[in-house]
Coordinates of C-alpha atoms and ligand atoms in Angstrom, one line a residue:
M17 CA -2.0 4.0 16.8
A18 CA -0.8 0.5 16.1
I19 CA -0.9 -0.8 12.6
K20 CA -3.6 -3.4 12.2
H21 CA -3.5 -4.3 8.5
H22 CA -0.2 -5.7 7.2
L23 CA 1.6 -7.0 4.1
T24 CA 1.2 -10.7 3.3
D25 CA 4.1 -13.1 3.5
D26 CA 3.9 -13.6 -0.3
L27 CA 4.4 -9.8 -0.9
L28 CA 7.3 -9.6 1.6
M29 CA 9.0 -12.7 0.1
A30 CA 8.6 -11.3 -3.4
Y31 CA 10.0 -8.0 -2.3
A32 CA 13.0 -9.7 -0.6
A33 CA 13.5 -11.6 -3.8
G34 CA 13.4 -8.5 -5.9
T35 CA 10.6 -9.8 -8.1
L36 CA 8.0 -7.1 -7.5
S37 CA 7.3 -4.3 -10.0
E38 CA 8.5 -0.8 -9.2
A39 CA 5.0 0.3 -8.2
F40 CA 4.4 -2.6 -5.8
S41 CA 7.9 -2.3 -4.4
L42 CA 7.2 1.3 -3.6
A43 CA 4.0 0.3 -1.6
V44 CA 5.9 -2.5 0.2
A45 CA 8.8 -0.2 1.1
T46 CA 6.5 2.6 2.3
H47 CA 4.6 0.2 4.5
I48 CA 7.8 -1.2 5.9
S49 CA 9.0 2.3 6.7
L50 CA 6.0 2.7 9.0
C51 CA 5.7 -0.9 10.3
D52 CA 8.1 -2.5 12.8
D53 CA 6.4 -5.9 12.5
C54 CA 6.7 -6.2 8.7
R55 CA 10.2 -4.8 8.8
A56 CA 11.3 -7.5 11.1
T57 CA 9.7 -10.2 9.0
L58 CA 11.3 -8.8 5.9
A59 CA 14.7 -8.9 7.6
A60 CA 14.2 -12.5 8.3
Y61 CA 13.3 -13.3 4.7
E62 CA 16.3 -11.3 3.5
A63 CA 18.6 -13.2 5.8
M64 CA 17.3 -16.5 4.6
G65 CA 17.0 -15.3 1.0
G66 CA 20.2 -16.8 -0.3
A67 CA 19.3 -20.2 1.1
I68 CA 15.6 -20.4 0.4
L69 CA 14.6 -18.1 -2.4
D70 CA 17.3 -19.4 -4.8
R71 CA 15.8 -22.9 -4.6
G72 CA 12.9 -21.6 -6.6
D73 CA 10.8 -24.6 -7.7
D74 CA 10.9 -26.7 -4.5
L75 CA 10.1 -23.7 -2.4
A76 CA 7.7 -24.9 0.3
P77 CA 5.4 -22.5 2.0
M78 CA 6.9 -21.6 5.3
S79 CA 5.0 -22.3 8.5
N80 CA 4.6 -19.6 11.1
D81 CA 6.8 -21.8 13.3
A82 CA 9.6 -21.8 10.8
L83 CA 9.5 -18.0 10.7
A84 CA 9.5 -17.7 14.5
R85 CA 12.5 -20.0 14.7
A86 CA 14.4 -18.0 12.0
L87 CA 13.7 -14.8 13.8
A88 CA 14.9 -16.3 17.0
R89 CA 18.1 -17.5 15.3
L90 CA 18.7 -14.0 13.9
D91 CA 18.4 -12.6 17.4
M92 CA 16.5 -9.6 16.1
P93 CA 16.8 -6.5 18.2
A94 CA 13.4 -5.4 19.7
P95 CA 11.8 -2.7 17.7
A96 CA 12.5 0.8 19.0
S97 CA 9.7 2.0 21.3
A98 CA 7.3 4.5 19.8
Q99 CA 8.7 7.2 22.1
K100 CA 12.2 6.9 20.6
M101 CA 11.0 6.9 17.0
P102 CA 11.4 10.2 15.2
K103 CA 8.1 11.8 14.3
H104 CA 7.2 10.6 10.8
P105 CA 6.5 13.1 8.0
V106 CA 3.2 12.4 6.2
L107 CA 5.3 11.2 3.2
P108 CA 7.7 8.5 4.3
A109 CA 11.2 8.3 2.8
P110 CA 10.4 5.8 -0.1
L111 CA 7.8 8.2 -1.4
Q112 CA 9.9 11.3 -1.0
H113 CA 12.0 10.0 -3.9
Y114 CA 9.0 10.4 -6.1
V115 CA 7.1 13.4 -4.8
G116 CA 9.5 15.3 -2.4
T117 CA 8.6 16.1 1.1
D118 CA 6.2 18.9 0.7
L119 CA 2.6 17.8 0.7
S120 CA 1.3 21.2 -0.5
A121 CA 3.6 21.0 -3.6
I122 CA 1.9 17.9 -5.0
K123 CA 0.1 18.6 -8.3
W124 CA -3.3 16.9 -7.7
R125 CA -5.7 16.3 -10.6
K126 CA -9.4 15.8 -10.2
L127 CA -10.7 12.3 -10.3
G128 CA -14.4 13.1 -9.7
M129 CA -16.6 13.3 -6.7
G130 CA -14.1 15.5 -4.9
V131 CA -11.4 12.8 -5.0
R132 CA -8.0 13.9 -6.5
Q133 CA -5.0 11.9 -7.6
A134 CA -1.3 12.4 -8.4
I135 CA 0.2 9.6 -10.6
L136 CA 3.7 8.8 -9.5
P137 CA 6.5 8.5 -12.1
T138 CA 7.2 4.8 -11.8
N139 CA 8.3 2.9 -14.9
G140 CA 4.8 1.6 -15.5
K141 CA 5.9 -2.0 -15.9
G142 CA 3.7 -4.4 -14.0
G143 CA 1.7 -1.8 -12.1
S144 CA 1.0 1.9 -11.6
A145 CA 1.2 4.0 -8.4
R146 CA -0.7 7.1 -7.4
L147 CA -1.5 9.2 -4.4
L148 CA -5.2 9.6 -3.7
H149 CA -6.6 12.6 -1.8
I150 CA -10.1 11.8 -0.5
P151 CA -11.8 14.7 1.3
A152 CA -13.4 13.9 4.7
G153 CA -16.7 12.1 4.2
H154 CA -16.1 11.5 0.5
A155 CA -15.9 8.2 -1.3
V156 CA -13.8 6.7 -4.1
P157 CA -16.5 5.5 -6.6
A158 CA -17.4 1.8 -6.0
H159 CA -15.1 -0.5 -7.9
G160 CA -13.9 -4.0 -8.3
H161 CA -10.4 -5.2 -9.4
R162 CA -9.0 -7.1 -12.4
G163 CA -5.8 -7.7 -10.5
M164 CA -4.4 -6.7 -7.1
E165 CA -4.8 -3.2 -5.5
L166 CA -2.7 -2.2 -2.5
T167 CA -4.0 0.9 -0.6
L168 CA -1.7 2.3 2.1
V169 CA -3.0 5.1 4.3
L170 CA -0.6 8.0 4.8
K171 CA -2.9 10.5 6.5
G172 CA -6.4 10.4 8.0
A173 CA -8.4 7.1 7.7
F174 CA -10.8 5.3 5.4
R175 CA -13.3 2.6 5.8
D176 CA -14.9 0.3 3.3
E177 CA -17.8 -2.2 3.7
A178 CA -16.1 -4.3 6.4
Q179 CA -13.0 -2.7 7.8
Q180 CA -11.2 0.5 8.9
F181 CA -7.7 1.6 7.8
S182 CA -5.6 4.4 9.4
R183 CA -2.0 5.6 8.9
G184 CA 0.3 2.7 8.0
D185 CA -2.5 0.2 7.4
I186 CA -2.5 -1.4 4.0
E187 CA -5.5 -2.9 2.3
I188 CA -4.9 -5.7 -0.1
A189 CA -7.8 -6.1 -2.6
T190 CA -7.9 -8.8 -5.3
E191 CA -10.3 -9.8 -8.1
A192 CA -12.7 -11.2 -5.5
D193 CA -13.1 -7.8 -3.8
E194 CA -15.4 -4.9 -4.5
H195 CA -15.3 -1.9 -2.3
T196 CA -16.2 1.8 -1.9
P197 CA -13.5 3.4 0.3
V198 CA -14.9 6.4 2.3
A199 CA -12.7 8.9 4.2
M200 CA -13.6 8.8 7.9
G201 CA -13.8 11.5 10.5
D202 CA -13.0 15.2 10.0
E203 CA -9.7 14.7 8.3
D204 CA -9.0 14.3 4.6
C205 CA -7.5 11.0 3.8
I206 CA -4.3 10.6 1.7
C207 CA -3.4 7.2 0.5
L208 CA -0.8 5.5 -1.8
A209 CA -2.7 3.2 -4.2
V210 CA -1.0 0.7 -6.4
T211 CA -2.7 -1.5 -9.0
D212 CA -1.4 -4.0 -11.5
A213 CA -4.5 -3.8 -13.8
P214 CA -7.3 -1.2 -14.4
L215 CA -10.0 -1.0 -11.8
R216 CA -13.6 -2.1 -12.7
F217 CA -15.9 0.8 -11.9
N218 CA -19.6 0.0 -11.4
A219 CA -21.0 3.4 -12.5
L220 CA -20.9 4.7 -16.1
I221 CA -19.2 8.1 -15.6
P222 CA -16.1 6.8 -13.8
R223 CA -15.9 4.0 -16.4
L224 CA -16.0 6.6 -19.2
M225 CA -13.3 8.6 -17.5
Q226 CA -10.9 5.7 -16.9
P227 CA -8.7 6.2 -20.0
I228 CA -8.2 9.8 -19.1
F229 CA -7.4 9.2 -15.5
Q230 CA -5.3 6.1 -16.2
I231 CA -6.8 4.3 -13.2
Ligands
ZN28 ZN1 3.1 -4.4 8.7

C-alpha cells in the first residue's frame, strides 16, 4: 500500500543538516528506508546542503518549485518499482541497529490497557524513542503533547480521531494535537514513537505511571 503520511520538509532538511537528535534521526531514517518519495527529497536536500544549509541565517523557505527544479537538475533515477524492491522485514535496517531483526526477541514491558513498549537505547539527548505494541482494537490512552511526537507504523495500522496510518506512514503530532491512537483491523499494530518531551495524559492512572514508564 502506498505511503500517505510523509515527513515535513523541515524534518528532512534538519536531518540532512545533521541537527536532529538521535531519536528523531532514527524516526526519519526509518521512514526514509520505507518511502521512495521522502528518500528522493532528502537526496535533493543533501545535494544542495553545502550551498544552502551552510548559509544559515538567510536561509529562505524553499518553494515547491525550487525543489522540483533541483530534483530535475539532479536527474534523479526513478524509484525502483515495488516489484523489484526486496520484501521488507518488519524492522527496517535503521531499527535493526537498536533491536536486532527478530521481532519475537524484543523485551516488551506493559504500559497499561494492553499496550506494551520497548524503550530504545538512544543517547536520550533531545528526545526518546520506543517501540509500541498495540493489540488489535486497543488504544493508547488519550494524550496531548508538550513537544513533537512522531509515530511511524511498522506493522498493522492505527487510526486516531481524523486519520488512518498504515505501514510506513508517519504521524507528526505537536502541542496543538490531542489524540487516542487505536489499532485497526485484526492485526496488532507495532509503531516506532519518538518524543522530545513527556506526553500529557488526560486520565489519572496513565499520568501517575508516567515517571515509571518514561513516556
Ligand atoms: Zn515519505
